[in-house]
Tab-separated table of C-alpha atoms in Angstrom:
chain	number	residue	atom	x	y	z
N	1211	MET	CA	38.877	-30.500	-8.140
N	1212	GLN	CA	36.250	-31.951	-5.549
N	1213	THR	CA	35.834	-28.520	-3.939
N	1214	SER	CA	34.585	-26.942	-7.499
N	1215	LEU	CA	32.158	-29.476	-8.521
N	1216	SER	CA	30.835	-29.163	-4.996
N	1217	LYS	CA	30.382	-25.281	-5.767
N	1218	VAL	CA	28.748	-26.226	-8.847
N	1219	PHE	CA	26.364	-28.585	-7.343
N	1220	PHE	CA	25.410	-25.924	-5.021
N	1221	PHE	CA	24.538	-23.246	-7.248
N	1222	ILE	CA	22.592	-25.790	-9.350
N	1223	LEU	CA	20.516	-26.445	-6.016
N	1224	LEU	CA	19.878	-22.586	-6.013
N	1225	LEU	CA	18.567	-22.219	-9.322
N	1226	LEU	CA	16.505	-25.411	-9.059
N	1227	PRO	CA	13.152	-23.150	-7.484
N	1228	ALA	CA	13.683	-20.841	-10.551
N	1229	TRP	CA	13.272	-23.665	-13.017
N	1230	VAL	CA	10.671	-25.243	-11.050
N	1231	TYR	CA	8.531	-22.091	-10.986
N	1232	SER	CA	9.413	-20.820	-14.556
N	1233	GLN	CA	6.822	-18.796	-16.366
N	1234	GLU	CA	4.901	-20.287	-19.273
N	1235	VAL	CA	2.726	-19.087	-22.003
N	1236	ARG	CA	0.279	-21.453	-24.187
N	1237	ILE	CA	-2.468	-21.361	-26.777
N	1238	GLU	CA	-4.819	-23.803	-26.487
N	1239	LEU	CA	-7.483	-24.811	-29.443
N	1240	GLY	CA	-10.578	-26.716	-29.010
N	1241	PRO	CA	-11.549	-29.851	-30.665
N	1242	ASP	CA	-11.193	-30.645	-34.102
N	1243	GLU	CA	-15.118	-31.299	-34.502
N	1244	VAL	CA	-17.874	-29.305	-32.812
N	1245	ALA	CA	-21.534	-29.319	-32.975
N	1246	GLU	CA	-23.776	-26.600	-34.682
N	1247	ASN	CA	-24.915	-25.662	-31.516
N	1248	ARG	CA	-21.832	-25.677	-29.708
N	1249	MET	CA	-19.037	-23.303	-29.392
N	1250	PHE	CA	-15.519	-23.688	-30.162
N	1251	THR	CA	-12.373	-22.035	-27.675
N	1252	ILE	CA	-9.511	-20.757	-27.918
N	1253	THR	CA	-7.800	-20.456	-24.534
N	1254	LEU	CA	-4.640	-18.210	-23.261
N	1255	THR	CA	-3.087	-19.331	-20.497
N	1256	VAL	CA	-0.259	-17.669	-18.356
N	1257	VAL	CA	1.583	-19.668	-16.041
N	1258	ASN	CA	3.498	-17.993	-12.774
N	1259	GLU	CA	2.991	-14.426	-14.464
N	1260	SER	CA	0.078	-11.854	-14.170
N	1261	LEU	CA	-1.808	-11.332	-17.476
N	1262	LYS	CA	-0.835	-7.568	-18.036
N	1263	ASN	CA	-2.086	-7.362	-22.033
N	1264	TYR	CA	-2.688	-9.643	-24.920
N	1265	SER	CA	-3.494	-8.757	-28.525
N	1266	ASP	CA	-6.991	-9.536	-30.003
N	1267	PHE	CA	-7.802	-13.123	-30.764
N	1268	PRO	CA	-8.264	-14.383	-34.136
N	1269	GLU	CA	-11.282	-14.306	-36.456
N	1270	ILE	CA	-12.070	-17.692	-37.464
N	1271	PRO	CA	-13.973	-17.899	-41.175
N	1272	GLY	CA	-17.808	-19.483	-40.406
N	1273	PHE	CA	-17.864	-18.513	-36.599
N	1274	ILE	CA	-18.901	-15.390	-34.864
N	1275	LYS	CA	-17.024	-14.247	-31.750
N	1276	ARG	CA	-19.335	-14.359	-28.656
N	1277	GLY	CA	-17.773	-13.123	-25.300
N	1278	THR	CA	-14.891	-14.215	-23.113
N	1279	SER	CA	-14.313	-15.872	-19.884
N	1280	SER	CA	-11.569	-15.745	-17.471
N	1281	SER	CA	-9.951	-17.823	-14.497
N	1282	TYR	CA	-7.006	-17.772	-12.265
N	1283	SER	CA	-5.514	-20.456	-9.826
N	1284	THR	CA	-3.027	-19.980	-7.017
N	1285	ASN	CA	-0.746	-22.619	-5.362
N	1286	ILE	CA	0.923	-21.997	-2.300
N	1287	ILE	CA	3.447	-25.163	-1.600
N	1288	ASN	CA	6.501	-25.107	1.271
N	1289	GLY	CA	6.579	-21.225	0.850
N	1290	GLN	CA	6.533	-21.452	-2.926
N	1291	VAL	CA	3.490	-19.541	-4.900
N	1292	SER	CA	2.510	-20.533	-8.321
N	1293	SER	CA	-0.310	-19.321	-10.522
N	1294	THR	CA	-2.141	-19.740	-13.722
N	1295	HIS	CA	-4.435	-16.814	-15.370
N	1296	SER	CA	-6.446	-17.946	-18.532
N	1297	ILE	CA	-8.575	-16.447	-20.785
N	1298	THR	CA	-10.901	-18.117	-23.243
N	1299	GLN	CA	-12.536	-16.828	-26.469
N	1300	ASN	CA	-15.693	-18.226	-27.306
N	1301	TYR	CA	-16.933	-18.535	-31.071
N	1302	ILE	CA	-20.434	-19.914	-32.487
N	1303	PRO	CA	-20.681	-21.398	-35.853
N	1304	ARG	CA	-22.671	-19.943	-38.418
N	1305	SER	CA	-23.439	-23.077	-40.426
N	1306	ARG	CA	-22.423	-26.299	-40.981
N	1307	GLY	CA	-18.940	-27.397	-42.786
N	1308	VAL	CA	-15.422	-27.479	-42.778
N	1309	PHE	CA	-13.588	-24.191	-41.739
N	1310	GLU	CA	-9.783	-23.585	-41.490
N	1311	LEU	CA	-8.295	-21.654	-38.709
N	1312	PRO	CA	-5.138	-20.370	-40.334
N	1313	PRO	CA	-1.565	-20.235	-38.059
N	1314	PHE	CA	-1.913	-17.031	-35.998
N	1315	GLU	CA	0.299	-15.202	-33.352
N	1316	MET	CA	-1.070	-13.275	-30.231
N	1317	THR	CA	1.154	-10.826	-28.268
N	1318	VAL	CA	1.035	-11.594	-24.600
N	1319	ASN	CA	2.680	-9.434	-22.155
N	1320	ASN	CA	4.627	-7.644	-25.068
N	1321	LYS	CA	5.908	-11.325	-26.281
N	1322	LYS	CA	5.164	-13.262	-29.648
N	1323	VAL	CA	3.256	-16.466	-29.215
N	1324	LYS	CA	2.604	-18.631	-32.119
N	1325	SER	CA	-0.468	-21.152	-32.953
N	1326	PRO	CA	-0.250	-23.774	-35.778
N	1327	GLY	CA	-4.158	-23.153	-36.545
N	1328	LYS	CA	-6.542	-26.344	-37.049
N	1329	LYS	CA	-9.168	-27.115	-39.347
N	1330	ILE	CA	-12.529	-27.189	-37.606
N	1331	LYS	CA	-15.640	-29.583	-38.518
N	1332	VAL	CA	-18.943	-28.289	-37.607
N	1333	VAL	CA	-21.635	-31.552	-37.491
N	1334	ALA	CA	-24.986	-31.984	-35.932
N	1335	PRO	CA	-27.426	-29.735	-37.660
N	1336	GLY	CA	-29.320	-27.429	-35.438
N	1337	GLN	CA	-31.082	-23.995	-35.701
N	1338	GLN	CA	-28.314	-22.217	-37.396
N	1339	GLN	CA	-27.591	-18.901	-35.754
N	1340	GLN	CA	-28.541	-15.899	-37.570
N	1341	ARG	CA	-25.999	-12.912	-37.666
N	1342	GLN	CA	-27.493	-9.953	-35.892
N	1343	PRO	CA	-27.122	-6.730	-37.572
N	1344	ASP	CA	-24.548	-4.568	-36.289
N	1345	PRO	CA	-26.059	-1.380	-35.560
N	1346	PHE	CA	-22.424	0.426	-35.336
N	1347	SER	CA	-21.470	-0.256	-39.138
N	1348	MET	CA	-25.458	0.295	-40.297
N	1349	ASP	CA	-25.995	2.641	-43.705
N	1350	PRO	CA	-29.499	1.901	-44.426
N	1351	PHE	CA	-29.999	4.986	-46.208
N	1352	GLN	CA	-27.196	4.752	-48.418
N	1353	ASP	CA	-28.564	4.681	-52.114
N	1354	PHE	CA	-27.071	4.460	-55.247
N	1355	PHE	CA	-29.370	6.912	-57.436
N	1356	GLY	CA	-29.797	10.505	-57.209
N	1357	ARG	CA	-28.391	13.711	-58.384
N	1358	SER	CA	-24.764	14.416	-57.378
N	1359	ASN	CA	-24.941	18.267	-58.142
N	1360	GLU	CA	-27.244	19.154	-55.486
N	1361	PRO	CA	-26.189	19.641	-51.966
N	1362	THR	CA	-26.882	17.107	-49.651
N	1363	GLU	CA	-29.246	17.556	-46.386
N	1364	PHE	CA	-28.820	15.600	-43.326
N	1365	VAL	CA	-31.156	14.755	-40.707
N	1366	GLU	CA	-31.509	13.374	-37.186
N	1367	VAL	CA	-32.560	9.925	-36.987
N	1368	LYS	CA	-34.179	8.621	-33.609
N	1369	ASP	CA	-32.198	6.295	-31.843
N	1370	ASP	CA	-33.167	3.427	-29.710
N	1371	ALA	CA	-30.656	2.701	-27.304
N	1372	PHE	CA	-29.047	3.383	-23.891
N	1373	PHE	CA	-26.299	3.415	-21.671
N	1374	ALA	CA	-26.502	1.599	-18.048
N	1375	LEU	CA	-24.950	0.886	-15.197
N	1376	SER	CA	-26.421	-2.196	-13.221
N	1377	VAL	CA	-25.874	-4.001	-10.125
N	1378	SER	CA	-27.495	-7.470	-9.241
N	1379	LYS	CA	-28.606	-6.411	-6.009
N	1380	ASP	CA	-29.640	-3.178	-4.010
N	1381	GLU	CA	-28.624	-4.711	-0.749
N	1382	VAL	CA	-25.857	-7.025	0.419
N	1383	TYR	CA	-24.495	-8.373	3.822
N	1384	VAL	CA	-21.102	-7.120	4.521
N	1385	GLY	CA	-18.568	-9.543	2.574
N	1386	GLU	CA	-21.408	-10.612	0.308
N	1387	GLY	CA	-20.697	-10.663	-3.508
N	1388	PHE	CA	-22.753	-8.565	-6.027
N	1389	THR	CA	-22.156	-8.218	-9.680
N	1390	THR	CA	-21.681	-4.775	-11.225
N	1391	THR	CA	-22.338	-4.476	-15.078
N	1392	LEU	CA	-21.416	-1.404	-17.428
N	1393	ALA	CA	-22.813	-1.682	-20.700
N	1394	PHE	CA	-24.548	-0.180	-23.876
N	1395	TYR	CA	-27.817	-1.356	-25.284
N	1396	VAL	CA	-29.012	-1.018	-28.619
N	1397	ALA	CA	-32.670	-2.315	-29.156
N	1398	GLU	CA	-33.003	-4.517	-32.356
N	1399	THR	CA	-35.404	-1.788	-33.974
N	1400	ASN	CA	-32.968	0.529	-34.045
N	1401	ARG	CA	-32.645	2.479	-37.156
N	1402	ALA	CA	-29.664	5.258	-36.318
N	1403	SER	CA	-26.152	4.375	-36.904
N	1404	LEU	CA	-23.933	4.567	-34.027
N	1405	GLN	CA	-20.131	3.831	-33.220
N	1406	PHE	CA	-17.903	3.913	-30.056
N	1407	TYR	CA	-16.168	6.829	-29.644
N	1408	ASP	CA	-12.749	7.172	-27.684
N	1409	LEU	CA	-13.718	4.224	-25.732
N	1410	SER	CA	-10.478	3.403	-23.644
N	1411	ASN	CA	-10.058	7.113	-22.280
N	1412	GLN	CA	-13.529	7.258	-21.444
N	1413	LEU	CA	-13.635	3.721	-19.535
N	1414	SER	CA	-10.430	4.676	-17.846
N	1415	ASP	CA	-12.307	7.452	-16.813
N	1416	MET	CA	-15.303	5.950	-15.447
N	1417	LEU	CA	-13.872	3.167	-13.734
N	1418	LYS	CA	-11.935	5.252	-11.273
N	1419	LYS	CA	-15.363	7.114	-10.266
N	1420	ILE	CA	-17.360	3.548	-9.864
N	1421	LYS	CA	-14.678	1.442	-7.884
N	1422	PRO	CA	-15.290	1.575	-4.317
N	1423	ALA	CA	-12.602	1.516	-2.447
N	1424	ASN	CA	-14.080	-0.172	0.586
N	1425	CYS	CA	-14.605	-3.198	-1.636
N	1426	TRP	CA	-12.733	-6.499	-2.881
N	1427	GLU	CA	-13.060	-6.754	-6.706
N	1428	GLU	CA	-13.050	-9.627	-8.756
N	1429	ASN	CA	-12.583	-8.335	-12.413
N	1430	PHE	CA	-14.119	-10.083	-15.482
N	1431	ASN	CA	-11.294	-8.410	-17.346
N	1432	ILE	CA	-13.250	-7.642	-20.631
N	1433	GLU	CA	-10.614	-6.930	-23.504
N	1434	ASN	CA	-13.055	-7.489	-26.785
N	1435	ILE	CA	-16.458	-5.804	-26.670
N	1436	THR	CA	-18.915	-7.981	-28.151
N	1437	GLU	CA	-22.350	-8.320	-29.232
N	1438	GLU	CA	-24.864	-10.488	-26.877
N	1439	THR	CA	-28.380	-10.870	-27.351
N	1440	VAL	CA	-30.708	-9.727	-24.055
N	1441	MET	CA	-34.375	-9.312	-23.573
N	1442	ILE	CA	-35.432	-6.423	-21.280
N	1443	ASN	CA	-39.258	-6.026	-20.697
N	1444	GLY	CA	-39.971	-8.085	-23.402
N	1445	LYS	CA	-37.756	-5.959	-25.667
N	1446	ARG	CA	-34.789	-7.706	-27.654
N	1447	TYR	CA	-31.440	-5.618	-27.115
N	1448	ALA	CA	-27.988	-6.222	-28.424
N	1449	GLN	CA	-25.900	-5.243	-25.206
N	1450	TYR	CA	-21.952	-4.516	-25.440
N	1451	LYS	CA	-20.651	-5.310	-22.146
N	1452	LEU	CA	-17.693	-2.594	-21.406
N	1453	TYR	CA	-16.746	-3.796	-17.770
N	1454	GLN	CA	-18.096	-6.178	-15.390
N	1455	ALA	CA	-16.964	-7.243	-11.803
N	1456	VAL	CA	-18.225	-8.645	-8.550
N	1457	PHE	CA	-17.621	-6.498	-5.813
N	1458	TYR	CA	-17.452	-7.642	-1.878
N	1459	PRO	CA	-17.773	-5.203	0.765
N	1460	LEU	CA	-15.244	-4.826	3.513
N	1461	ASN	CA	-17.337	-2.877	5.630
N	1462	LEU	CA	-20.596	-1.419	6.286
N	1463	ASN	CA	-20.523	2.045	4.592
N	1464	THR	CA	-22.974	2.351	1.622
N	1465	ILE	CA	-21.650	1.739	-1.888
N	1466	GLU	CA	-22.426	4.859	-4.218
N	1467	PHE	CA	-22.108	4.968	-8.059
N	1468	PRO	CA	-22.490	8.085	-9.452
N	1469	ALA	CA	-24.188	8.703	-12.832
N	1470	LEU	CA	-21.961	8.484	-15.627
N	1471	PRO	CA	-21.646	10.244	-19.276
N	1472	PHE	CA	-20.934	8.288	-22.305
N	1473	LYS	CA	-20.458	10.001	-25.394
N	1474	MET	CA	-21.114	8.001	-28.713
N	1475	ILE	CA	-20.678	8.751	-32.696
N	1476	LYS	CA	-23.989	9.266	-33.914
N	1477	PHE	CA	-24.709	9.718	-38.006
N	1478	LYS	CA	-26.751	11.807	-39.056
N	1479	GLU	CA	-28.462	10.354	-42.378
N	1480	SER	CA	-29.141	11.863	-45.818
N	1481	LYS	CA	-32.669	13.070	-46.469
N	1482	THR	CA	-32.299	12.358	-50.305
N	1483	ARG	CA	-30.357	9.441	-51.641
N	1484	ASN	CA	-27.199	10.273	-53.860
N	1485	PHE	CA	-24.732	8.221	-55.383
N	1486	PHE	CA	-22.012	10.562	-55.495
N	1487	GLY	CA	-22.522	12.501	-52.233
N	1488	ARG	CA	-22.502	11.218	-48.386
N	1489	SER	CA	-24.985	9.232	-47.204
N	1490	ARG	CA	-24.371	9.958	-43.822
N	1491	GLN	CA	-22.839	12.863	-41.523
N	1492	GLU	CA	-20.715	12.614	-38.007
N	1493	ASP	CA	-22.325	13.844	-35.178
N	1494	TYR	CA	-22.008	12.689	-31.600
N	1495	LYS	CA	-24.739	12.149	-28.742
N	1496	THR	CA	-23.892	11.781	-24.743
N	1497	TYR	CA	-25.950	9.268	-22.605
N	1498	TYR	CA	-26.167	9.096	-19.326
N	1499	SER	CA	-26.274	6.255	-16.999
N	1500	GLN	CA	-28.377	6.424	-13.527
N	1501	ALA	CA	-26.678	6.520	-10.260
N	1502	LYS	CA	-27.110	3.321	-7.975
N	1503	ARG	CA	-26.687	2.767	-4.284
N	1504	VAL	CA	-26.026	-0.761	-2.966
N	1505	LYS	CA	-26.831	-0.868	0.874
N	1506	VAL	CA	-24.686	-3.024	3.224
N	1507	LYS	CA	-25.622	-4.878	6.132
N	1508	ASP	CA	-24.188	-6.203	8.984
N	1509	LEU	CA	-23.843	-9.795	9.760
N	1510	PRO	CA	-26.305	-11.168	12.671
N	1511	PRO	CA	-24.623	-11.468	16.035
N	1512	HIS	CA	-21.949	-14.417	16.510
N	1513	PRO	CA	-18.856	-15.076	18.274
N	1514	LEU	CA	-17.287	-15.469	14.798
N	1515	LYS	CA	-18.607	-12.981	12.913
N	1516	ASP	CA	-15.744	-10.845	12.059
N	1517	LEU	CA	-13.596	-13.996	11.234
N	1518	VAL	CA	-16.084	-15.998	8.825
N	1519	ALA	CA	-16.197	-16.106	4.839
N	1520	VAL	CA	-19.691	-15.175	3.626
N	1521	GLY	CA	-20.815	-17.132	0.616
N	1522	ASP	CA	-22.900	-20.200	-0.409
N	1523	TYR	CA	-19.994	-23.491	-0.021
N	1524	ARG	CA	-19.543	-26.783	0.237
N	1525	LEU	CA	-17.172	-29.361	1.623
N	1526	SER	CA	-15.349	-32.347	-0.229
N	1527	GLU	CA	-12.336	-34.204	1.431
N	1528	GLU	CA	-9.799	-36.809	0.771
N	1529	ILE	CA	-7.760	-38.640	3.074
N	1530	SER	CA	-5.008	-41.535	2.151
N	1531	THR	CA	-5.965	-44.058	5.088
N	1532	ASP	CA	-8.189	-44.365	7.981
N	1533	GLU	CA	-6.172	-46.952	9.409
N	1534	THR	CA	-3.082	-46.127	10.908
N	1535	GLN	CA	-0.382	-46.509	13.352
N	1536	THR	CA	1.274	-43.874	16.205
N	1537	GLY	CA	4.372	-42.085	14.258
N	1538	GLU	CA	2.998	-42.745	11.144
N	1539	GLY	CA	1.567	-39.587	9.031
N	1540	VAL	CA	-2.032	-39.453	7.110
N	1541	GLN	CA	-2.260	-37.128	4.264
N	1542	TYR	CA	-5.755	-35.410	4.054
N	1543	GLN	CA	-7.042	-32.652	1.712
N	1544	TYR	CA	-9.813	-30.250	2.671
N	1545	THR	CA	-11.531	-28.589	0.210
N	1546	ILE	CA	-14.192	-25.601	0.147
N	1547	TYR	CA	-15.911	-24.908	-2.688
N	1548	GLY	CA	-18.820	-22.713	-4.119
N	1549	GLU	CA	-19.989	-19.123	-4.789
N	1550	GLY	CA	-18.394	-16.498	-2.979
N	1551	ASN	CA	-15.030	-14.572	-2.509
N	1552	ILE	CA	-12.683	-16.993	-2.510
N	1553	SER	CA	-9.399	-15.475	-1.699
N	1554	ALA	CA	-11.331	-14.788	1.806
N	1555	ILE	CA	-11.553	-18.110	2.737
N	1556	ASN	CA	-9.616	-18.851	5.898
N	1557	GLU	CA	-8.057	-21.934	6.878
N	1558	PRO	CA	-9.933	-23.840	9.464
N	1559	LEU	CA	-8.931	-23.364	13.088
N	1560	ARG	CA	-6.073	-26.276	13.983
N	1561	PRO	CA	-6.926	-27.518	17.462
N	1562	GLN	CA	-3.683	-27.524	20.208
N	1563	ASP	CA	-4.477	-30.800	20.857
N	1564	GLY	CA	-1.093	-33.198	21.566
N	1565	ASP	CA	-2.901	-36.323	20.774
N	1566	VAL	CA	-2.946	-35.303	17.095
N	1567	GLU	CA	-0.362	-33.124	15.487
N	1568	PHE	CA	-1.652	-31.049	12.727
N	1569	TYR	CA	0.865	-29.429	10.534
N	1570	PRO	CA	0.516	-25.998	8.550
N	1571	PRO	CA	-1.301	-26.970	5.679
N	1572	THR	CA	-0.401	-26.432	1.736
N	1573	VAL	CA	-2.966	-24.489	-0.079
N	1574	ARG	CA	-4.363	-24.085	-3.568
N	1575	GLN	CA	-7.249	-21.731	-4.770
N	1576	ASP	CA	-8.546	-21.801	-7.907
N	1577	VAL	CA	-11.161	-19.260	-9.141
N	1578	THR	CA	-13.457	-18.964	-12.606
N	1579	ARG	CA	-15.305	-15.851	-13.412
N	1580	SER	CA	-18.083	-16.105	-15.598
N	1581	SER	CA	-21.336	-15.412	-16.345
N	1582	GLY	CA	-21.651	-12.763	-14.332
N	1583	ARG	CA	-20.958	-14.870	-10.967
N	1584	VAL	CA	-17.420	-15.463	-9.087
N	1585	ARG	CA	-17.032	-19.762	-8.183
N	1586	GLY	CA	-14.077	-21.338	-7.028
N	1587	LYS	CA	-12.412	-23.968	-4.640
N	1588	LYS	CA	-9.625	-23.466	-1.632
N	1589	THR	CA	-7.736	-26.671	-0.780
N	1590	PHE	CA	-5.907	-27.106	2.373
N	1591	SER	CA	-3.268	-30.145	2.315
N	1592	TYR	CA	-2.881	-31.545	6.103
N	1593	PHE	CA	-0.265	-33.804	7.043
N	1594	ILE	CA	-1.262	-35.487	10.456
N	1595	ASN	CA	0.646	-37.284	13.019
N	1596	PRO	CA	-1.526	-38.953	15.695
N	1597	THR	CA	1.052	-39.738	18.726
N	1598	ILE	CA	-1.673	-41.895	20.900
N	1599	PRO	CA	-3.636	-44.394	19.977
N	1600	GLY	CA	-7.744	-44.131	19.519
N	1601	THR	CA	-10.421	-43.263	17.056
N	1602	TYR	CA	-10.429	-39.488	15.758
N	1603	LYS	CA	-13.084	-37.891	14.000
N	1604	LEU	CA	-12.076	-34.828	12.185
N	1605	SER	CA	-15.431	-33.135	12.596
N	1606	GLU	CA	-14.218	-32.327	15.838
N	1607	TYR	CA	-10.856	-30.971	15.326
N	1608	LEU	CA	-11.958	-28.799	11.966
N	1609	PRO	CA	-15.445	-27.642	11.762
N	1610	TRP	CA	-15.383	-24.269	9.549
N	1611	VAL	CA	-18.208	-21.737	10.276
N	1612	TYR	CA	-19.401	-19.637	7.400
N	1613	PHE	CA	-22.136	-17.066	6.955
N	1614	ASN	CA	-24.688	-18.275	4.096
N	1615	PRO	CA	-26.590	-15.092	2.564
N	1616	ARG	CA	-28.905	-16.942	0.781
N	1617	THR	CA	-30.466	-18.754	3.798
N	1618	GLN	CA	-29.115	-15.790	6.201
N	1619	GLN	CA	-28.062	-18.209	8.429
N	1620	TYR	CA	-24.712	-19.244	9.701
N	1621	ASP	CA	-23.474	-22.902	8.584
N	1622	THR	CA	-20.749	-25.214	9.619
N	1623	LEU	CA	-18.705	-27.331	7.581
N	1624	LEU	CA	-18.049	-30.511	9.127
N	1625	PRO	CA	-15.591	-33.354	7.901
N	1626	GLN	CA	-17.004	-37.054	7.810
N	1627	SER	CA	-13.431	-38.582	7.745
N	1628	TYR	CA	-12.354	-40.262	10.720
N	1629	ILE	CA	-8.712	-42.035	11.672
N	1630	ASN	CA	-8.190	-45.245	13.896
N	1631	VAL	CA	-4.841	-45.113	15.236
N	1632	LYS	CA	-3.080	-48.074	16.747
N	1633	GLY	CA	0.355	-48.915	18.855
N	1634	ASP	CA	1.894	-47.543	21.476
N	1635	ALA	CA	1.644	-43.875	22.796
N	1636	ILE	CA	4.729	-41.563	21.555
N	1637	GLN	CA	5.661	-38.617	23.879
N	1638	LYS	CA	6.642	-35.444	22.048
N	1639	ALA	CA	10.165	-35.263	20.628
N	1640	LEU	CA	10.877	-31.924	22.576
N	1641	SER	CA	9.713	-33.249	26.166
N	1642	LEU	CA	11.724	-35.102	28.568
N	1643	PRO	CA	11.425	-38.825	28.853
N	1644	ASN	CA	10.976	-39.143	32.604
N	1645	LYS	CA	11.248	-37.873	35.758
N	1646	LYS	CA	14.941	-39.279	36.673
N	1647	GLU	CA	16.347	-37.843	33.769
N	1648	ALA	CA	14.899	-34.946	34.354
N	1649	GLU	CA	16.189	-34.566	37.616
N	1650	SER	CA	19.817	-35.542	36.417
N	1651	ILE	CA	19.654	-32.987	33.920
N	1652	TYR	CA	18.797	-30.252	36.287
N	1653	GLY	CA	21.265	-31.706	38.883
N	1654	LEU	CA	24.062	-31.004	36.072
N	1655	ILE	CA	23.216	-27.329	36.947
N	1656	ASP	CA	24.321	-27.549	40.295
N	1657	THR	CA	27.710	-29.366	39.753
N	1658	ALA	CA	28.476	-27.572	36.258
N	1659	ASP	CA	31.360	-25.178	36.631
N	1660	ASN	CA	30.480	-20.993	36.707
N	1661	THR	CA	33.552	-19.650	37.273
N	1662	LEU	CA	33.767	-16.433	35.514
N	1663	ARG	CA	36.947	-16.142	33.017
N	1664	SER	CA	38.743	-13.415	31.831
N	1665	SER	CA	38.369	-12.593	28.379
N	1666	GLU	CA	42.125	-11.434	28.359
N	1667	GLU	CA	42.615	-15.332	29.273
N	1668	SER	CA	40.541	-16.196	26.520
N	1669	ARG	CA	42.728	-14.088	23.695
N	1670	LEU	CA	45.985	-15.678	25.241
N	1671	TYR	CA	44.673	-19.031	24.071
N	1672	THR	CA	43.668	-17.952	20.980
N	1673	TYR	CA	46.973	-16.625	20.297
N	1674	GLY	CA	48.804	-19.522	20.999
N	1675	PHE	CA	46.665	-22.043	18.933
N	1676	TYR	CA	47.248	-19.580	15.842
N	1677	THR	CA	51.329	-19.700	16.593
N	1678	SER	CA	51.306	-23.342	16.708
N	1679	ILE	CA	49.304	-23.865	13.334
N	1680	ALA	CA	51.944	-21.040	12.052
N	1681	LEU	CA	54.878	-23.065	13.132
N	1682	LEU	CA	53.542	-26.575	11.559
N	1683	LEU	CA	53.424	-25.122	8.257
N	1684	LEU	CA	56.711	-23.571	8.683
N	1685	ALA	CA	58.149	-27.051	9.565
N	1686	SER	CA	56.130	-28.745	6.918
N	1687	GLY	CA	57.574	-26.118	4.092
N	1688	PHE	CA	61.105	-26.953	5.505
N	1689	PHE	CA	60.975	-30.543	5.138
N	1690	PHE	CA	59.708	-30.104	1.765
N	1691	PHE	CA	62.179	-27.946	0.213
N	1692	ARG	CA	65.132	-30.286	1.583
N	1693	LYS	CA	63.453	-33.006	0.134
N	1694	TYR	CA	63.250	-31.877	-3.219
N	1695	ALA	CA	65.966	-29.485	-3.727
């Protein structure tokens, strides 16, 4: 019975890591009350699983969808990896009042996730958001008067729109990020009626052509195409982002983006107004983006040029105590945060110093992608074990060198923490305590029996042992049956 319980307990221990790092999907709603000039949000979060697909966020009466943002974080503790991936949908109130978000259901990674919904109160009057006319659904020439028995004549309406691939920088250092945006733009003065055509297949083909092989990609994962108002050369446009990512060059090869075709449905409008006839006729127009080139520069000379991260970073730190005894460990967190390729941040070089032992750190990474920029932080949690009394400045042990493209110079993050250590010196556990003991141990080498033994002799000893065991079992069985027979 005891053996069975031990096996069950051992099996539970084996399953425990799987329970701790179980998968989770949740929907988080914004506050019950929101100001008229603020956004309400719905956040979809997936834990310990990649976000492969999800259905559309719900429409909210009295609100307009206005863009999404995404973030993810990774934790590595004792060799176990956990991750969190979130997508946030923003909503702008149209007016003040109380609006109801009914219960809804979303499909995430082919699984159903439900939300109870809620009532949302819009308060604090401000300038009311004016809803932009949708250029893809307008039918300005539709009329309810005319004669239906006459054939309808359709004419071309000049459009005021364009398709573009834009980059935030034309020249970058190797490892420096630049934002690439693929979008369709429609002027506020546009009168032509337009609609997207076969968007999924077109976008898939374009991404195969523009994603550079020599770059690390941080994709903004645009799933819902929404309208955003932008100003270009003093003119107001509605921008429809199709794809956006930050690329970090891994070598000095120039990055080439080819000109891309983008086909749209463009309607011809009826020349005469007719109540019974069609007011527009479907046609197509192909727009073309301009080719782009991004030059990649080498970093300035430096002994660590090939090892440093590139970005604009800062350092924050936390230490459990600055006063300790030899042999008593100290917990220390070393956090690098800022804008850049967070995944490329390497651990500070740990010194090989016998006075202070730095154990391998646990690592936590958080990345946020929004507003065309990638920001985040990476935290290294150390256990420090001082073995010799004294005062230790951590700036002498954990300096972190990086290249800042904004200043075009190398910089070093230096910790400000220090540790005052008291007590007696502790020798390493793996070292021998003293010379006398070392001599006695090495002396055993000369006195130990090193006579070679035959393998046949060893087998005889083994057979004799097993024979003795068998005889003992037979004797026990004989006395048992004799007693109870």
